Short mmCIF file of C-alpha atoms in Angstrom, two decimals:
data_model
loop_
_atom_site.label_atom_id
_atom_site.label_comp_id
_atom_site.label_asym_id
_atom_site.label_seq_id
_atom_site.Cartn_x
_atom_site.Cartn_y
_atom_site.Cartn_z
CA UNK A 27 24.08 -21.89 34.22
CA UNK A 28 25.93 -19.42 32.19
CA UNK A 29 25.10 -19.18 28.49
CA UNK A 30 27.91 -19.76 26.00
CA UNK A 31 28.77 -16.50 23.91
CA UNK A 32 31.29 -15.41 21.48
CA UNK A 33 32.14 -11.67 21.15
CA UNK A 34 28.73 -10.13 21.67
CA UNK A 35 28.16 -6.77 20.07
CA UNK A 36 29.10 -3.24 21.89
CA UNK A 37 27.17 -0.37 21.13
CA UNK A 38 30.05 1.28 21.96
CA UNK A 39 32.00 0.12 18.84
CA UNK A 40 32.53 1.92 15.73
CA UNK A 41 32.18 5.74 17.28
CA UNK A 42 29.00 4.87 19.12
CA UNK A 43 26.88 2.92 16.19
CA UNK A 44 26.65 -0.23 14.62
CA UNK A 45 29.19 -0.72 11.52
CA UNK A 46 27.42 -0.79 8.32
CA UNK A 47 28.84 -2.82 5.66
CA UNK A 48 27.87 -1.05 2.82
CA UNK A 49 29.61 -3.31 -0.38
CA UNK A 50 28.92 -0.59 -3.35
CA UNK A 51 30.99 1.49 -1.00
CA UNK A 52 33.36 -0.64 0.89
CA UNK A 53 34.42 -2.63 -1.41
CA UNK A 54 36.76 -0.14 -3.28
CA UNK A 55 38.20 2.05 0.04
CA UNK A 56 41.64 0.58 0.88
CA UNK A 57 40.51 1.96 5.09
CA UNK A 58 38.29 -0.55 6.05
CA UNK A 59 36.53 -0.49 9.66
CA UNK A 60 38.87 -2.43 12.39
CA UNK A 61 35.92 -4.64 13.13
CA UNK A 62 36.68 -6.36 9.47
CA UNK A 63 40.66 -6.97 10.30
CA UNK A 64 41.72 -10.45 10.99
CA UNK A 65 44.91 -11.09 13.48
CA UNK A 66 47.94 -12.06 11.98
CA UNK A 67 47.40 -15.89 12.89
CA UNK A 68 44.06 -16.02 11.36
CA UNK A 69 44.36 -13.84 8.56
CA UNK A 70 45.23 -15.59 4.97
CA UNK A 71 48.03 -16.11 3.12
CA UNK A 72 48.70 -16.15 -0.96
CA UNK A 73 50.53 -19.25 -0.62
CA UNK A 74 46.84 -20.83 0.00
CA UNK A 75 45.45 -20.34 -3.00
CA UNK A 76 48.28 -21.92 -4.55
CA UNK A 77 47.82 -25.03 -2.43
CA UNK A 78 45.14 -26.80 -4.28
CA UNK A 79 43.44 -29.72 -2.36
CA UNK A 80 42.55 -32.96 -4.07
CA UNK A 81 38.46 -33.05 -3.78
CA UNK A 82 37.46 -36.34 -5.10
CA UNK A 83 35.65 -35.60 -8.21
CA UNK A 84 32.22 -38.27 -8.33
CA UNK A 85 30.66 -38.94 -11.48
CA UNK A 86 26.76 -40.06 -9.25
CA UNK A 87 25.81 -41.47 -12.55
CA UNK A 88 28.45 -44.26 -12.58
CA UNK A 89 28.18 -47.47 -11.08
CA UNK A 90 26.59 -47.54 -7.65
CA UNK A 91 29.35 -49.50 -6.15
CA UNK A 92 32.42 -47.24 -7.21
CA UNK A 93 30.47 -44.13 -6.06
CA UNK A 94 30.11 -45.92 -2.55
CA UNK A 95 33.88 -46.30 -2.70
CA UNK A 96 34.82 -42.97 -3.49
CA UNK A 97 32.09 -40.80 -1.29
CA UNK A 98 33.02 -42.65 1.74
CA UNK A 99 37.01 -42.60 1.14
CA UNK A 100 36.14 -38.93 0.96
CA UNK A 101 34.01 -38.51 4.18
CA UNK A 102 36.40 -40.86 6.14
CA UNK A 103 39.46 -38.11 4.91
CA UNK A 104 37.65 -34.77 5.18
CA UNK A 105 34.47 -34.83 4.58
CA UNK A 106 34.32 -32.77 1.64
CA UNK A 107 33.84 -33.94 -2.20
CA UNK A 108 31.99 -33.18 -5.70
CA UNK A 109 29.67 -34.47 -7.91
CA UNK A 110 28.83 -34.32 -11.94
CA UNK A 111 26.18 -35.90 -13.38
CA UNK A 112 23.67 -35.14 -10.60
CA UNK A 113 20.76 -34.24 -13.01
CA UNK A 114 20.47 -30.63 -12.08
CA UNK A 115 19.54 -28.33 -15.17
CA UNK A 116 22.38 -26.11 -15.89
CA UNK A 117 20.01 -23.37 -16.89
CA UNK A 118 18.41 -23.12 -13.79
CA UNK A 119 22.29 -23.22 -12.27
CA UNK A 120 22.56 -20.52 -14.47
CA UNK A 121 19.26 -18.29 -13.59
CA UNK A 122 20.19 -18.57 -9.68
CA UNK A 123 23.51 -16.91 -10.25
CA UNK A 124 21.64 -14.36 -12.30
CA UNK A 125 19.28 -13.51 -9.74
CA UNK A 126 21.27 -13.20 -7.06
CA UNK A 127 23.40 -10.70 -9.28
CA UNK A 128 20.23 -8.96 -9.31
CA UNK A 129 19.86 -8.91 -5.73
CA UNK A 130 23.20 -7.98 -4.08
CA UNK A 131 23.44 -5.33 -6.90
CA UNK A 132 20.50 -3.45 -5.38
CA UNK A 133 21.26 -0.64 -3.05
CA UNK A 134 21.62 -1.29 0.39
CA UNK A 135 18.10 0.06 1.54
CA UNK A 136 16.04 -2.32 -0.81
CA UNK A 137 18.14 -5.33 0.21
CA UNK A 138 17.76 -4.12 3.89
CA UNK A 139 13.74 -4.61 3.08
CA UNK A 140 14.46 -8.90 4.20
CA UNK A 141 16.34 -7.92 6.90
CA UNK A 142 17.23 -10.58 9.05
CA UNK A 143 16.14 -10.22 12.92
CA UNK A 144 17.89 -10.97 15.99
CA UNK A 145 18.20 -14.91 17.00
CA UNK A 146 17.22 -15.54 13.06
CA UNK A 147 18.31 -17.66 10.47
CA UNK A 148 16.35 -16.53 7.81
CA UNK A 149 16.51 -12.47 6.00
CA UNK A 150 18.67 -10.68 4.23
CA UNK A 151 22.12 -10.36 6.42
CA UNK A 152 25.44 -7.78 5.58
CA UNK A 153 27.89 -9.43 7.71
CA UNK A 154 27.04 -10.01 11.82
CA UNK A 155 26.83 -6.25 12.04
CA UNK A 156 24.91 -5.53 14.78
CA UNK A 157 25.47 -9.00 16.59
CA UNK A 158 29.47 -9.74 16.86
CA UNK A 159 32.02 -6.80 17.42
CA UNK A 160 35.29 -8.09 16.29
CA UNK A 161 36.05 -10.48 13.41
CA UNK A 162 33.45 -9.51 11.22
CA UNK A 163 32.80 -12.04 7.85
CA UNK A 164 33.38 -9.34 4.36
CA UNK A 165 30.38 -10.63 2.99
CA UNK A 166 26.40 -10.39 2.45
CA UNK A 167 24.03 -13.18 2.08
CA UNK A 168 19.97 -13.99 1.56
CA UNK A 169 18.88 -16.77 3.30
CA UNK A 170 15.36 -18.29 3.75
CA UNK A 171 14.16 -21.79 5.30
CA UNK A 172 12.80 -24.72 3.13
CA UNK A 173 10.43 -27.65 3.87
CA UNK A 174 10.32 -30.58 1.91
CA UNK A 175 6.97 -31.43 3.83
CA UNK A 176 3.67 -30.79 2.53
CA UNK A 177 -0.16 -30.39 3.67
CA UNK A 178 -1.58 -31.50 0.57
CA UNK A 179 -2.86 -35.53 0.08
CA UNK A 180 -0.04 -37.70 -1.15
CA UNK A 181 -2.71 -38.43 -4.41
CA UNK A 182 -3.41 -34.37 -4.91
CA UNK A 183 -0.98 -33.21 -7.91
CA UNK A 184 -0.67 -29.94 -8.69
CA UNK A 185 -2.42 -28.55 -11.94
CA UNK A 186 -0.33 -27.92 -14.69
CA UNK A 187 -0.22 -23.90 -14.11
CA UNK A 188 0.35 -24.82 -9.92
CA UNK A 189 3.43 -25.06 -8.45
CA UNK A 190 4.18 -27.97 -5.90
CA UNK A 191 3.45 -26.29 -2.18
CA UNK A 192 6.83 -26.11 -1.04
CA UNK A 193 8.35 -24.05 -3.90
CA UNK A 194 5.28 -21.67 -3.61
CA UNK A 195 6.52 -20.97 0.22
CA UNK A 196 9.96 -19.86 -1.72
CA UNK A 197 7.78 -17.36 -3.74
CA UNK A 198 5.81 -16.00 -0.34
CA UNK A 199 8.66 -15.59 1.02
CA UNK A 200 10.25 -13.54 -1.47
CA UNK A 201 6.40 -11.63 -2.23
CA UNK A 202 5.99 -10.98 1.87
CA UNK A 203 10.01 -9.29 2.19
CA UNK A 204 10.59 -7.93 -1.23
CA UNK A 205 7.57 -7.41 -3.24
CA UNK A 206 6.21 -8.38 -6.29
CA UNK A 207 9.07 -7.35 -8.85
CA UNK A 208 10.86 -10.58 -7.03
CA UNK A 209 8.44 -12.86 -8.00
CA UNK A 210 10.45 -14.55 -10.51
CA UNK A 211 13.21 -14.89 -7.76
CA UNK A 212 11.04 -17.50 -6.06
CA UNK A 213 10.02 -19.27 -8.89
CA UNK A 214 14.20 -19.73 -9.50
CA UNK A 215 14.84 -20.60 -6.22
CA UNK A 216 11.56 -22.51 -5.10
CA UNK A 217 12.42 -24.82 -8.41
CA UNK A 218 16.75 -24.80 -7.11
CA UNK A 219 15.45 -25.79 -3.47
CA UNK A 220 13.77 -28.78 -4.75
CA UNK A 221 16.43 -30.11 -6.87
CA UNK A 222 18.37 -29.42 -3.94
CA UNK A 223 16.30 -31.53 -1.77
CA UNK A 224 16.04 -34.21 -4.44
CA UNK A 225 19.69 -34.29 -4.79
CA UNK A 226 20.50 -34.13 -1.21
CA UNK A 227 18.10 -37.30 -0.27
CA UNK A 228 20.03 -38.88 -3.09
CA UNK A 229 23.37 -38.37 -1.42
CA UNK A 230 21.43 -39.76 1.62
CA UNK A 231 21.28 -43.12 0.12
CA UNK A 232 24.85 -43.61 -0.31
CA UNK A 233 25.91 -42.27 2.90
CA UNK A 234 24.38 -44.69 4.65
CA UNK A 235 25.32 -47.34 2.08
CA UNK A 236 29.21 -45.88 2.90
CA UNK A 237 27.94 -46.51 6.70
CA UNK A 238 26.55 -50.09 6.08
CA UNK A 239 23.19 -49.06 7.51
CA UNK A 240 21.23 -49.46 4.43
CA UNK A 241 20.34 -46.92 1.69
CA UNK A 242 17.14 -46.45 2.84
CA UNK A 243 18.26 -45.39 6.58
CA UNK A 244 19.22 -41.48 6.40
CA UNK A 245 16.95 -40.80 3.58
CA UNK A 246 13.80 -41.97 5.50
CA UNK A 247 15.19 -39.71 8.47
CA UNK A 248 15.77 -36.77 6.25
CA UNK A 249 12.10 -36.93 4.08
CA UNK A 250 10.18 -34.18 5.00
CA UNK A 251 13.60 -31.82 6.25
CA UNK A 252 13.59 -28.53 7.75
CA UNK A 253 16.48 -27.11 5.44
CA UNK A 254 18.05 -23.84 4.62
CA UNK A 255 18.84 -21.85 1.76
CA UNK A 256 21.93 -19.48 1.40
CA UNK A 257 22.76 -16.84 -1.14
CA UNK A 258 26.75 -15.79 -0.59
CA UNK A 259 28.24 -12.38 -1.78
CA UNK A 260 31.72 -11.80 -1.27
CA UNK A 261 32.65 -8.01 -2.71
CA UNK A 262 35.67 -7.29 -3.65
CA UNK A 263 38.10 -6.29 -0.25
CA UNK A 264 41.33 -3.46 -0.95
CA UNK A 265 42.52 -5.61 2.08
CA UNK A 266 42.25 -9.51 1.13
CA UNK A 267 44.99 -10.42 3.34
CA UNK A 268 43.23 -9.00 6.28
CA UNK A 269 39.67 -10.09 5.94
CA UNK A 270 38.15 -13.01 5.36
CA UNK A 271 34.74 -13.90 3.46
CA UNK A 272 33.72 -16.41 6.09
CA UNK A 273 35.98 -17.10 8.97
CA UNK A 274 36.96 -21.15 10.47
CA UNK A 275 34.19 -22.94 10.78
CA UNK A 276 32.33 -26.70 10.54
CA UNK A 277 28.89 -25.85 9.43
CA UNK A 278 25.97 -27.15 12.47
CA UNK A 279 23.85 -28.81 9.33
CA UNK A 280 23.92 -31.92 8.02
CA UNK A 281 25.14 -31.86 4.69
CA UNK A 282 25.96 -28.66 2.41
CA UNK A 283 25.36 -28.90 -1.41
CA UNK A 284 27.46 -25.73 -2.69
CA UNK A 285 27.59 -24.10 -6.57
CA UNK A 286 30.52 -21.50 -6.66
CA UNK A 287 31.10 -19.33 -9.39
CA UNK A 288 34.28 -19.38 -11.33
CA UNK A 289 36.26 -16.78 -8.89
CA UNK A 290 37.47 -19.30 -6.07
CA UNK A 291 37.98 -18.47 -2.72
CA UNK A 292 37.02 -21.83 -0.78
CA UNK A 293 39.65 -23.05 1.17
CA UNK A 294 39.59 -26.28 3.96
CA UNK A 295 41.80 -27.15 6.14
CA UNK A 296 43.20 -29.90 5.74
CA UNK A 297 46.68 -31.39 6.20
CA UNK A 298 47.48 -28.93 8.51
CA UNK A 299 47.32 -26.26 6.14
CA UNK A 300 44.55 -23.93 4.54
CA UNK A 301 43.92 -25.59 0.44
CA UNK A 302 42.19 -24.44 -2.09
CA UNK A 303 39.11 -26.18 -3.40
CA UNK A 304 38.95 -25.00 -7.42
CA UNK A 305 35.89 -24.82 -9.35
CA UNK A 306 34.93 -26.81 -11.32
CA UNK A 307 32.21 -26.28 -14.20
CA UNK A 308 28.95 -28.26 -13.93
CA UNK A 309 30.30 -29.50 -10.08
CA UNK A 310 28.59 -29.22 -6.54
CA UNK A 311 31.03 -29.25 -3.50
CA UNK A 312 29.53 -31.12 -0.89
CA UNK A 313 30.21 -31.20 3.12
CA UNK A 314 29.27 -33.27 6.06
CA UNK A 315 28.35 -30.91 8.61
CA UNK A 316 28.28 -31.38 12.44
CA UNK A 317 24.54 -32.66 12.37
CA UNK A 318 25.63 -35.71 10.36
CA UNK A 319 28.92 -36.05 12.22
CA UNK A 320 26.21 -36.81 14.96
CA UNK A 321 24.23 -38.91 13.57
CA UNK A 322 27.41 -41.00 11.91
CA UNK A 323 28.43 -41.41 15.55
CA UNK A 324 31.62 -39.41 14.63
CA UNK A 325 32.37 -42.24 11.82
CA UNK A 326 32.47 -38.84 9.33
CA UNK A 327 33.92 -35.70 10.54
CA UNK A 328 32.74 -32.22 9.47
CA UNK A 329 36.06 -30.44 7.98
CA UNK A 330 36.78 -26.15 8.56
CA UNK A 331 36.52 -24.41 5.92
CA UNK A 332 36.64 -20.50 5.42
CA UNK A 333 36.00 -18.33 2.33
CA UNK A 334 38.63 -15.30 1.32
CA UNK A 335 37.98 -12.43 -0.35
CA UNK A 336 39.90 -10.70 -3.29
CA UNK A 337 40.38 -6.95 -4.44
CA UNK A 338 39.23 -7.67 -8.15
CA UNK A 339 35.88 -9.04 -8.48
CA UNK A 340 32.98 -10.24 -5.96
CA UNK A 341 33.08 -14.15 -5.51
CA UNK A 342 28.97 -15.63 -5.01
CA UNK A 343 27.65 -19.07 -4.12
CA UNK A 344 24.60 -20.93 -3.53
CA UNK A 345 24.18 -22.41 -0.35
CA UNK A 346 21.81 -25.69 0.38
CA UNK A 347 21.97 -26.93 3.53
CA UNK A 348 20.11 -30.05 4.02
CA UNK A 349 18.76 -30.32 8.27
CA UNK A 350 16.47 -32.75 9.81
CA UNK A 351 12.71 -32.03 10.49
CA UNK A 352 12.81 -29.85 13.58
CA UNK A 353 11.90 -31.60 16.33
CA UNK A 354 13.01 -35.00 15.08
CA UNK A 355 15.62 -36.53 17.51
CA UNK A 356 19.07 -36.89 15.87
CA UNK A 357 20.73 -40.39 17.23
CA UNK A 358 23.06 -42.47 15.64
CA UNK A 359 21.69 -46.04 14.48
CA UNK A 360 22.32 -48.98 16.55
CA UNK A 361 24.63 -50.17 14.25
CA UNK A 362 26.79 -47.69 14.51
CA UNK A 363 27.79 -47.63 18.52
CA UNK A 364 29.37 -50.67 20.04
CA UNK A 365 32.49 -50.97 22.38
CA UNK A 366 34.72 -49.75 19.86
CA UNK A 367 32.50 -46.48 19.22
CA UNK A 368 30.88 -45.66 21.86
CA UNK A 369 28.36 -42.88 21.95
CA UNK A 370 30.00 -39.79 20.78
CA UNK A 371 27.52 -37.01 21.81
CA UNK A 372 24.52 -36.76 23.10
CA UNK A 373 21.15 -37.07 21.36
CA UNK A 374 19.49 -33.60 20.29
CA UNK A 375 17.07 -32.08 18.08
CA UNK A 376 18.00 -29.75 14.96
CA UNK A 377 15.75 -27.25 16.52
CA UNK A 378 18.20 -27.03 19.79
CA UNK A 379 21.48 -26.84 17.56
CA UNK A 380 19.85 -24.30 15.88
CA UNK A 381 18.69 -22.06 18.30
CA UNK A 382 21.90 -22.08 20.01
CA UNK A 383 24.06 -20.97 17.10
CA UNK A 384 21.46 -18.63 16.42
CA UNK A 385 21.04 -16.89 20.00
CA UNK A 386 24.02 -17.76 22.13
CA UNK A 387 26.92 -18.89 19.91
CA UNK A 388 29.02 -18.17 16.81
CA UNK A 389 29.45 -21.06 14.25
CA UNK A 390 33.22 -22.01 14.69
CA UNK A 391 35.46 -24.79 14.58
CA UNK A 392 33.93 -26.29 17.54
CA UNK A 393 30.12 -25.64 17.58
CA UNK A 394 29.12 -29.32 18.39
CA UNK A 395 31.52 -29.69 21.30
CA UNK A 396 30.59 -26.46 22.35
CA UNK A 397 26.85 -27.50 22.15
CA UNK A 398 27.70 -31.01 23.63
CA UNK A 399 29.53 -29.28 26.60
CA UNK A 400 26.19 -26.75 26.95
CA UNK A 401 23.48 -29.79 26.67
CA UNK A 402 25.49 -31.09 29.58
CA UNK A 403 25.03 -28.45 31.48
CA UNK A 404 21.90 -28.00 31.36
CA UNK A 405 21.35 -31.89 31.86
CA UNK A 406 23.50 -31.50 35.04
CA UNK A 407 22.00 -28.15 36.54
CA UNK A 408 19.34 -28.56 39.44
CA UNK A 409 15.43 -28.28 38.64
#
């Protein structure tokens, strides 16, 4: 069976070496490598930026049956919305965005110390150098898994000076690739992927109201996920026209919680066109991603979306993206397949999707068909 790729890397690119995407030094040279350059057809346009999309705007402390309304309005158009009032602590907000300041401010050779390896999700990443040749993403990002499962006893709390065991794996993980000065990073980010997870499971429970399968149904099947954490840095490009941040693309998860700073440069397509999705203070953007779209039977698409660049100041945002346990098998719930929906896609686990965007594909507009098509193929091919 052959193995679905997209633009595998070529030594033999860039004089003979990888391309090294250097941001202190990139960022301000108006000659930027060819690998960065967008075509014409891809690249964007000012008239984007202009083109602000209507995100529905959810206040998730208002009454349960009007945020039901709106969420799945929003899912059933594109699949992308915002909330206020979600009960996350604006300092902590606050700290994240400092400490990843701290991080992508470091010289290259410190941040290379959580380098990412080959068929990873997880490390410290400056653009696909190294695994795509053409249509490289102007950005940098820190990413590291997170498990909402724990070993301890259901009745064994932590002691006051103990952190719960999942936010300590944030701090190992930060300890074991960058060393004791980032201890503090962990205890940020250990505390952010919690609230995260809290938040998400929340969201859960009024998808699958939207869905009519009961609140309880997608947060049961999400307790105890196998999520991801993202830090984005976007320096500033001499060439914003040309590049992009992050090219098309659905994201494979399930659902993305995002905090942007107040630089913009999230667009979705939508309408035909590429819009704008503005800031707003205090406000998560969140996304259905292709896992969901699964499990929803296709009742909720995931929506492309890219992120551009500028040639003024760096754009950053943090990244949750809630996934299923590994190995749990995602299927869509009776309720939602009859004669009138039939089965959509095949079942899978989040292990399998991820592996495959990992070590054989590039995220793009049409991962999950691209998956579907490769499950099928391997269903199909003789013992």
């Amino acid at each position: 069976m052959t193995m679905v790729q997209q633009q595998p890397w070529n030594s033999s690119v860039g004089g003979g070496g990888l391309v090294v995407f250097d941001a202190a030094r990139l960022s301000g040279q108006s000659e930027i490598p060819e690998q960065f350059l967008w075509p014409a057809e891809e690249s964007p346009t000012p008239d984007a930026a202009e083109d602000e999309l209507a995100v529905a705007l959810i206040d998730l402390s208002g009454k349960a049956g009007d945020v039901v309304r709106q969420v799945g309005a929003a899912c059933e158009l594109h699949g992308f919305f915002q909330v206020v009032n979600h009960g996350i602590d604006p300092a902590l907000v606050a700290e994240a965005h400092r400490c990843m300041d701290a991080f992508f401010t470091l010289p290259l050779a410190d941040k290379q110390r959580a380098q990412r390896r080959h068929g990873e999700s997880c490390g410290y990443a400056s653009s696909f150098t190294g695994r795509f040749a053409t249509k490289l993403p102007w950005k940098e990002t820190l990413s590291w898994s997170w498990s909402s499962s724990s070993s301890s006893r259901p009745d064994q709390q932590p002691q006051p000076e103990q952190q719960p065991e999942q936010q300590q794996q944030v701090v190992s993980y930060f300890l074991e690739h960058l060393g004791e000065d980032f201890r503090r990073h962990g205890e940020v980010y250990g505390r952010y992927c919690s609230e995260m997870s809290r938040l998400s499971l929340e969201i859960m429970e009024v998808l699958g109201a939207c869905l009519g399968v009961g609140r309880a149904h997608f947060r049961r099947f999400f307790e105890g996920n196998d999520s991801m954490m993202r830090l984005n840095y976007y320096p500033a490009c001499q060439r914003p026209l040309q590049t992009l941040g992050t090219g098309p693309h659905c994201d494979p998860t399930s659902l993305t919680i995002l905090h942007q700073d107040d630089v913009g440069g999230l667009q979705v397509f939508a309408g035909g066109r590429w819009r704008s999705i503005r800031p707003h203070a205090g406000a998560f953007v969140v996304n259905i991603g292709d896992t969901f779209m699964a499990l929803s039977n296709g009742r909720y698409r995931s929506c492309l979306h890219r992120a551009v660049v500028n040639s003024r100041v760096p754009r950053r945002s943090l990244a949750f993206f809630l996934c299923p346990p590994m190995d749990r098998l995602v299927t869509p719930p009776p309720e939602l397949v009859d004669a009138d929906h039939p089965r959509a896609y095949p079942d899978f686990t989040w292990r399998a999707l991820l592996d495959f965007t990992m070590r054989h594909y590039r995220a793009d507009m049409r991962t999950l068909q691209a998956f579907t098509e490769w499950l099928q193929q391997l269903h199909n091919s003789p013992a």
